[in-house]
PDB file of C-alpha atoms in Angstrom:
ATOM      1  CA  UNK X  47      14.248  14.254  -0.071  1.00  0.00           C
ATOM      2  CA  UNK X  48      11.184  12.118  -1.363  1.00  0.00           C
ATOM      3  CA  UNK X  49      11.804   9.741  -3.201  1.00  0.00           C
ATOM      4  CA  UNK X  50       9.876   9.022  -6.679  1.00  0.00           C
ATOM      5  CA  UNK X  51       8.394   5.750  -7.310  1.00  0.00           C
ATOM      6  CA  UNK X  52       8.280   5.655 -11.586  1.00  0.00           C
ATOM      7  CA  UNK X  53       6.394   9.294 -11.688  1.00  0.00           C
ATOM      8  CA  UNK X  54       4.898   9.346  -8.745  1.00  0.00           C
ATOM      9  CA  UNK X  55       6.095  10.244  -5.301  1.00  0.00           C
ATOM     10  CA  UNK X  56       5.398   7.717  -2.684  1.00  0.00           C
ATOM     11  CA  UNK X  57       2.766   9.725  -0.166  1.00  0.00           C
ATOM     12  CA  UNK X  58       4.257   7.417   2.273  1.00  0.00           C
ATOM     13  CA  UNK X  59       7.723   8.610   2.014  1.00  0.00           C
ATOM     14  CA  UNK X  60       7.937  11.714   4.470  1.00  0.00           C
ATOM     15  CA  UNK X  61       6.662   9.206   7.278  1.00  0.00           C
ATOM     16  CA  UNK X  62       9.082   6.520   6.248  1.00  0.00           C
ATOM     17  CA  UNK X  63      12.035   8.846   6.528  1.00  0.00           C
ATOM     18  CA  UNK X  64      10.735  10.165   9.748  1.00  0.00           C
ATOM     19  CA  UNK X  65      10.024   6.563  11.385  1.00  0.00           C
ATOM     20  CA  UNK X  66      13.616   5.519  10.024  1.00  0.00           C
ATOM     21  CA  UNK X  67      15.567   8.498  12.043  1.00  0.00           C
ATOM     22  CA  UNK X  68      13.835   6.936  14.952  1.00  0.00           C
ATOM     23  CA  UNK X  69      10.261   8.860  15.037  1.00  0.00           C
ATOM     24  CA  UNK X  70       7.624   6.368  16.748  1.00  0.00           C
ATOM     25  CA  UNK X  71       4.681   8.554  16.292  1.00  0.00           C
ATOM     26  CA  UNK X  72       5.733   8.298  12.208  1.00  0.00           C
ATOM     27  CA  UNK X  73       5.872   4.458  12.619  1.00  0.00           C
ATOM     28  CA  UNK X  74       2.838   4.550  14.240  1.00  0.00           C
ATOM     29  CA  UNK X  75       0.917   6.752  11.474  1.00  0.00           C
ATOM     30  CA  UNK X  76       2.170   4.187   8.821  1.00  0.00           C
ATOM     31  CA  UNK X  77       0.455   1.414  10.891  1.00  0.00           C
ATOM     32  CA  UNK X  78      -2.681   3.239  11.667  1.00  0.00           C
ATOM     33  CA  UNK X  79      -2.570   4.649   7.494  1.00  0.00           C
ATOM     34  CA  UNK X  80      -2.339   0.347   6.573  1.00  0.00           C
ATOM     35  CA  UNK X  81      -3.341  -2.007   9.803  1.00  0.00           C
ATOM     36  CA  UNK X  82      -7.041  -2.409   8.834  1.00  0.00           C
ATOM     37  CA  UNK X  83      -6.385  -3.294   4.925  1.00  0.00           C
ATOM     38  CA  UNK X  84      -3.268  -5.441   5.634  1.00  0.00           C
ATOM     39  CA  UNK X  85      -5.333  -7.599   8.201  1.00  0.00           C
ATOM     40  CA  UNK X  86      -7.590  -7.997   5.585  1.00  0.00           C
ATOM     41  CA  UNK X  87      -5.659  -9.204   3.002  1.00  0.00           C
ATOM     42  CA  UNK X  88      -4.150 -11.272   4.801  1.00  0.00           C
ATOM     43  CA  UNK X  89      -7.437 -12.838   6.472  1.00  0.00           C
ATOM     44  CA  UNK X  90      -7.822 -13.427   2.225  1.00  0.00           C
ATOM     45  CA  UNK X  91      -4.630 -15.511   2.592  1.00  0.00           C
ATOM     46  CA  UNK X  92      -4.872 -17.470   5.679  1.00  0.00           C
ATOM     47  CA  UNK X  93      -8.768 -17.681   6.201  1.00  0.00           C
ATOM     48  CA  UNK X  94      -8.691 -16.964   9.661  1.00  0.00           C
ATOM     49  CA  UNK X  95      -8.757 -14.254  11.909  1.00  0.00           C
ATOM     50  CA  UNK X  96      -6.826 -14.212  14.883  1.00  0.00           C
ATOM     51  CA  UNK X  97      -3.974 -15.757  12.047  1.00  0.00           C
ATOM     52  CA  UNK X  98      -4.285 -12.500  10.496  1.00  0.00           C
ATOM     53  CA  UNK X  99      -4.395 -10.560  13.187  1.00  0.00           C
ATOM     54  CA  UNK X 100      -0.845 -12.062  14.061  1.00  0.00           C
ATOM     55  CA  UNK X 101       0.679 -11.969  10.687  1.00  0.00           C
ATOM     56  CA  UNK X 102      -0.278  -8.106  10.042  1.00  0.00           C
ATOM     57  CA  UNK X 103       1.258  -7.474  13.588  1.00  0.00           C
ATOM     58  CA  UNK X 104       4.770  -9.279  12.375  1.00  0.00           C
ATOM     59  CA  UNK X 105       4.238  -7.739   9.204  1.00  0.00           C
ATOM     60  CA  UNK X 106       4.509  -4.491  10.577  1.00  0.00           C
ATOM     61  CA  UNK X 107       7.157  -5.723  13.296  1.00  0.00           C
ATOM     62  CA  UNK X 108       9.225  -7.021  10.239  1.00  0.00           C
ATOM     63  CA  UNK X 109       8.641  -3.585   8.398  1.00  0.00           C
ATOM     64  CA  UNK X 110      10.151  -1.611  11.449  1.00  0.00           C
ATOM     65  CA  UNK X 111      12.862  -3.679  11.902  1.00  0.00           C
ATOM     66  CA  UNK X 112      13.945  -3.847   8.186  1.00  0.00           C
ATOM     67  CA  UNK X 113      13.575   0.531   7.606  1.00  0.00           C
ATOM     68  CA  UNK X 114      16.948   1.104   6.934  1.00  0.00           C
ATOM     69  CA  UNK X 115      16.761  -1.657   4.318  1.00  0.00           C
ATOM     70  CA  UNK X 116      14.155   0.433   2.738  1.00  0.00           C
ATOM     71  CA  UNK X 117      15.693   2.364  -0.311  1.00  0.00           C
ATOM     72  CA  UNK X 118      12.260   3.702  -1.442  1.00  0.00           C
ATOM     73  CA  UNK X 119      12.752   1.775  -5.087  1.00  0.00           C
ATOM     74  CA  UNK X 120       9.396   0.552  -4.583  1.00  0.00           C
ATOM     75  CA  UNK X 121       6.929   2.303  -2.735  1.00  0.00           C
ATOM     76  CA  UNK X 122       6.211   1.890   0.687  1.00  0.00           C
ATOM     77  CA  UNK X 123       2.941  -0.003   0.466  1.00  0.00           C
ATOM     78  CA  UNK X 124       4.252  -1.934  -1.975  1.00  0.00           C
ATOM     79  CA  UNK X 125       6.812  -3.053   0.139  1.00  0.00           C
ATOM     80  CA  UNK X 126       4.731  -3.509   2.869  1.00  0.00           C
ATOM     81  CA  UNK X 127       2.431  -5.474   1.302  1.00  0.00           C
ATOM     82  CA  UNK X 128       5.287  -8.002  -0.040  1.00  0.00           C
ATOM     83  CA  UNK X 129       6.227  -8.104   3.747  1.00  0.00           C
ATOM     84  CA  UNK X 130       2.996  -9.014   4.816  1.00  0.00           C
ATOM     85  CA  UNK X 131       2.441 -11.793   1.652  1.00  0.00           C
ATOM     86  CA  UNK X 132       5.471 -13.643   2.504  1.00  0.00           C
ATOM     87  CA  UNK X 133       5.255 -13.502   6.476  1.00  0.00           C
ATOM     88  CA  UNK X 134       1.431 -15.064   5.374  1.00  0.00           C
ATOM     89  CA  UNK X 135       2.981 -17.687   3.301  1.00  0.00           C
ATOM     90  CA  UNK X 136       5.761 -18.355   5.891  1.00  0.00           C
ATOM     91  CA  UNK X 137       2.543 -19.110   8.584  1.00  0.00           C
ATOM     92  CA  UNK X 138       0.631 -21.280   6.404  1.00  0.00           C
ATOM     93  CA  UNK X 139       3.350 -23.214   6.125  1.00  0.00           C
ATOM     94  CA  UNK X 140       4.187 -23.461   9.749  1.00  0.00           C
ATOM     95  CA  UNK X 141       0.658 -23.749  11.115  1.00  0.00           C
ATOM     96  CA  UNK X 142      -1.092 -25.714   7.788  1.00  0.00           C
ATOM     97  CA  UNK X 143      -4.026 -25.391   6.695  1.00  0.00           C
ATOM     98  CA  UNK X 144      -7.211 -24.094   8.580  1.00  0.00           C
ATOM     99  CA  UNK X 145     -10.297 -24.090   6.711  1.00  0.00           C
ATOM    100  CA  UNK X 146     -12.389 -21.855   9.723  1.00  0.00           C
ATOM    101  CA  UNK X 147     -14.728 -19.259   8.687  1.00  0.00           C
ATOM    102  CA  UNK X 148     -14.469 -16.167  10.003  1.00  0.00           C
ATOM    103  CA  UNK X 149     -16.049 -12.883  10.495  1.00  0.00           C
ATOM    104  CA  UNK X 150     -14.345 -12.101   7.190  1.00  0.00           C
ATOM    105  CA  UNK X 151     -15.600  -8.762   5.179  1.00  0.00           C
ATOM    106  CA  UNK X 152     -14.222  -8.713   1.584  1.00  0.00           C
ATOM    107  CA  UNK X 153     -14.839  -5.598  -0.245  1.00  0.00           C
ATOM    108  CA  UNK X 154     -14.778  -7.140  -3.670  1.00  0.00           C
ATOM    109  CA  UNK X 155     -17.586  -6.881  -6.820  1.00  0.00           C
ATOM    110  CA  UNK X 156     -18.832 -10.548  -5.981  1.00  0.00           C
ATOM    111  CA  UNK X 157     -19.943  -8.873  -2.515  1.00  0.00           C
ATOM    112  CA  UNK X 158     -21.524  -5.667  -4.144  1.00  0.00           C
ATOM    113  CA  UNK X 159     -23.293  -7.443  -6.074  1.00  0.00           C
ATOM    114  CA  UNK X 160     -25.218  -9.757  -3.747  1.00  0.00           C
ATOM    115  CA  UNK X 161     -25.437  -7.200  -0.798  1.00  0.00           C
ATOM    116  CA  UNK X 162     -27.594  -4.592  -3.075  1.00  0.00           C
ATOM    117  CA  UNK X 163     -29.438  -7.577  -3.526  1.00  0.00           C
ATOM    118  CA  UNK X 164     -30.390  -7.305   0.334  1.00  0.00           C
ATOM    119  CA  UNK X 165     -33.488  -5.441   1.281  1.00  0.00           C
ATOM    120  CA  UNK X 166     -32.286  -1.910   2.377  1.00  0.00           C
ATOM    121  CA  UNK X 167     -34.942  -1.578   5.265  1.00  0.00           C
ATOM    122  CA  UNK X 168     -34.565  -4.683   6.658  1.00  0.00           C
ATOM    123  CA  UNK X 169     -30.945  -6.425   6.573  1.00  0.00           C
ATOM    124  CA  UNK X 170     -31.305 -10.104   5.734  1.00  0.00           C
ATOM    125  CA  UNK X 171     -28.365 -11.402   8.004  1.00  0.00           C
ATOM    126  CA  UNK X 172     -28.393 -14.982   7.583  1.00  0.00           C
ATOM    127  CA  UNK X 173     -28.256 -13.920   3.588  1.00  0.00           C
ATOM    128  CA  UNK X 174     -24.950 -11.961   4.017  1.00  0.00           C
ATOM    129  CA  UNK X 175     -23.860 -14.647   6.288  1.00  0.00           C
ATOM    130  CA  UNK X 176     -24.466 -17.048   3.722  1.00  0.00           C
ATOM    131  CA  UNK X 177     -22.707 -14.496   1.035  1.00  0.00           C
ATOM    132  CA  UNK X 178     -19.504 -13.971   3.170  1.00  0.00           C
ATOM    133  CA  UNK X 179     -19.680 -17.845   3.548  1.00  0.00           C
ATOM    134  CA  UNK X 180     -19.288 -18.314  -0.643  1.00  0.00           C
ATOM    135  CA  UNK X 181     -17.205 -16.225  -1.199  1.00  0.00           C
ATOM    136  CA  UNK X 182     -14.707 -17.240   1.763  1.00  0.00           C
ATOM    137  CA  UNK X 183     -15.084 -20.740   0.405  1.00  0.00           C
ATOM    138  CA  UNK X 184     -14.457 -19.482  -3.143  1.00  0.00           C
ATOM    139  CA  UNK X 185     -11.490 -17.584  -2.127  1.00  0.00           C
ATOM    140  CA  UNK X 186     -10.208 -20.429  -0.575  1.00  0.00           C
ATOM    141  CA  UNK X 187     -10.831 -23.201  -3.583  1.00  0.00           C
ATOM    142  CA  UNK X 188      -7.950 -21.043  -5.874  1.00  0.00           C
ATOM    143  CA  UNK X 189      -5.047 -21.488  -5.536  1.00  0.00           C
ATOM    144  CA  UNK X 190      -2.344 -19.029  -3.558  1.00  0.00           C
ATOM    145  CA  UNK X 191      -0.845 -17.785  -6.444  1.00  0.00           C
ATOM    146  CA  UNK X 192      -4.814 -16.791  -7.658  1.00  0.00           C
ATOM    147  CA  UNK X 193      -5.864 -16.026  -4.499  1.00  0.00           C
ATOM    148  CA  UNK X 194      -2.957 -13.624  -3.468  1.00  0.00           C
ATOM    149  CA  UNK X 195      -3.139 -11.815  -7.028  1.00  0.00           C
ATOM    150  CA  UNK X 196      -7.178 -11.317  -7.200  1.00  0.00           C
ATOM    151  CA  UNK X 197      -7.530  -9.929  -3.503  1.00  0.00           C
ATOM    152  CA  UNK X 198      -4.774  -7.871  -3.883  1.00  0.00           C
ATOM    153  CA  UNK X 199      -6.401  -5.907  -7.283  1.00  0.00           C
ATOM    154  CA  UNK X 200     -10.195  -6.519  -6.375  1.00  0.00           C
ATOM    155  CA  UNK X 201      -9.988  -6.033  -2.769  1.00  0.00           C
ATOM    156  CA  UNK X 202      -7.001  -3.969  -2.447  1.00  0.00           C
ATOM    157  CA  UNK X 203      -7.282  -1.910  -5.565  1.00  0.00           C
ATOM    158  CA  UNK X 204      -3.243  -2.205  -6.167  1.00  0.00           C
ATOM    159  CA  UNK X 205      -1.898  -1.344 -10.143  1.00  0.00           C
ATOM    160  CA  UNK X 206      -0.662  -4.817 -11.976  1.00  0.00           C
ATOM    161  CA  UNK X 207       2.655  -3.221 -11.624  1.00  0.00           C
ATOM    162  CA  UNK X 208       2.701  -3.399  -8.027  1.00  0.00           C
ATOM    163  CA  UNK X 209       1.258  -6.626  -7.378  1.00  0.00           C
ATOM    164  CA  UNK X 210       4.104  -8.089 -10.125  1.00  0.00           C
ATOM    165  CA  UNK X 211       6.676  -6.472  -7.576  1.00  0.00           C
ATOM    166  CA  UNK X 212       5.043  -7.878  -4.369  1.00  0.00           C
ATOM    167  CA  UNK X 213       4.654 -11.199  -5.835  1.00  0.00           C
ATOM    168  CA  UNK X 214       7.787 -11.393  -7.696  1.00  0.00           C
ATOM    169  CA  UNK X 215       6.640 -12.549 -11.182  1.00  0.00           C
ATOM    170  CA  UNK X 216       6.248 -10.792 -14.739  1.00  0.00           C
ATOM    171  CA  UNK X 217       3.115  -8.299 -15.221  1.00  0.00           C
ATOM    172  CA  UNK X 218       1.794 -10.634 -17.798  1.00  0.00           C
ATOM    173  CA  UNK X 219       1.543 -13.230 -15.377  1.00  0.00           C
ATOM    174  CA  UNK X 220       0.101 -11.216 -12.886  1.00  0.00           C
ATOM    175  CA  UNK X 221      -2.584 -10.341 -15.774  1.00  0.00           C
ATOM    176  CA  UNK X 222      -3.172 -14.031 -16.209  1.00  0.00           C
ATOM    177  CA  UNK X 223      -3.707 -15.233 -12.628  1.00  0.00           C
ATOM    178  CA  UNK X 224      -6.028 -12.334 -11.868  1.00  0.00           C
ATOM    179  CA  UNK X 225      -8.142 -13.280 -15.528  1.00  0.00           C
ATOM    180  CA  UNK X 226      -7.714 -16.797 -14.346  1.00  0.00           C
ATOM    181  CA  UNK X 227      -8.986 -15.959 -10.927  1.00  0.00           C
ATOM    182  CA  UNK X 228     -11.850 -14.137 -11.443  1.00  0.00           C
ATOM    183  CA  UNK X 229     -13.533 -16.920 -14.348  1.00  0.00           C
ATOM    184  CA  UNK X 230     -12.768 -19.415 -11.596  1.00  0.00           C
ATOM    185  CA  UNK X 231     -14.817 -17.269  -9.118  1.00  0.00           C
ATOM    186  CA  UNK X 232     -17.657 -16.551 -11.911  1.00  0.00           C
ATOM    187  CA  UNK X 233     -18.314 -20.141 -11.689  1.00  0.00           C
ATOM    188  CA  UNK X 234     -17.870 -20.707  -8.127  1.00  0.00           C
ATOM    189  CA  UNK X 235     -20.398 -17.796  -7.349  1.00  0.00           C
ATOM    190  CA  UNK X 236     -22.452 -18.382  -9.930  1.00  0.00           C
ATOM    191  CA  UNK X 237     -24.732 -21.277  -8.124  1.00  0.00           C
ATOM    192  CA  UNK X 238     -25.345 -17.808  -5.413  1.00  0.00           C
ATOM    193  CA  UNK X 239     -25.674 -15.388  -7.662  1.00  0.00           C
ATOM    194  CA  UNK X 240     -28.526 -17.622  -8.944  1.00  0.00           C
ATOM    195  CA  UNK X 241     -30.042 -17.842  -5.762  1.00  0.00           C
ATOM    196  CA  UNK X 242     -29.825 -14.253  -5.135  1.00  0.00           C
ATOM    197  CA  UNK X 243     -32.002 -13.796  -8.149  1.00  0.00           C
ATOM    198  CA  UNK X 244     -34.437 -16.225  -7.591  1.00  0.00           C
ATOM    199  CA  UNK X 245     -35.323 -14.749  -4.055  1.00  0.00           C
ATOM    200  CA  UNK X 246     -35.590 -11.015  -5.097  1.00  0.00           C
TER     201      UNK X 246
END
């Protein structure tokens, strides 16, 4: 029986019950469904890629081991995703902090914006380079609390309600620190942004 998650019934469910009666192919359609957004969220997190390469493998590691925990109160990605935030979290603090920039593709509007400002025809590499660069460094000049709560709704396109279950706080505050996150990235981008226009 799936289970509903508020009104909605978690697509994620059938393969969850599947995986948890012992079907590897499910397990493996749940990692396949997830692996490329979890690594990078959690490239968002610890700025580095092989790191998140490692943490979205013991994320999903954890997730298999912990099925039967799984009572399908949350949905799956949901719980997934607070799996993968506090396994993140858990290898900052083991490893510190590496600021290393990577080859790290954020999907978020700070990116639109400057990549339509690219020349179609001819890609100006150095320029994205330059973008991915910013905002990496942007990312990284919030705080984790900021950080974890703007990539997961800009980049990851998760509901406040979610995001206030992964990261285990209120939804107001999760409204705050995403507010708070994006005026701190305004300003941080804006010096590019700038640039961007002046070269067009």
């Amino acid at each position: 029986m799936q289970s509903q998650v508020g009104h909605q019934v978690d697509p994620d469910r059938a393969l969850v019950d599947e995986a948890t009666a012992g079907s590897l192919d499910a397990f493996e359609t749940l990692v396949r469904r997830y692996q490329h957004r979890l690594v990078n969220y959690v490239q968002a997190m610890v700025r580095d890629s092989g790191e998140a390469e490692d943490v979205a493998q013991e994320t999903f590691i954890r997730a298999y081991r912990s099925l039967t925990r799984f009572r399908g109160e949350s949905a799956f990605k949901t719980w997934l995703y607070t799996i993968a935030t506090n396994t993140a979290r858990t290898s900052l603090e083991q490893r510190g902090r590496r600021e290393r920039v990577g080859d790290q593709s954020l999907d978020d509007d700070a990116q639109a914006l400057t990549a339509e400002q690219v020349p179609s025809g001819e890609p100006d590499i150095e320029a994205t380079l330059v973008t991915r660069d910013a905002i990496d460094r942007a990312l990284s000049a919030l705080t984790d609390e900021l950080r974890v709560a703007v990539v997961l709704r800009d980049v990851e396109g998760l509901e406040y309600k979610e995001i206030a279950e992964i990261t285990g706080v209120p939804m107001g505050t999760v409204e705050s620190r995403i507010f708070r996150a994006r005026r701190r990235l305004r300003t941080l981008l804006q010096p590019l942004m700038k640039r961007r226009a002046g070269s067009v």
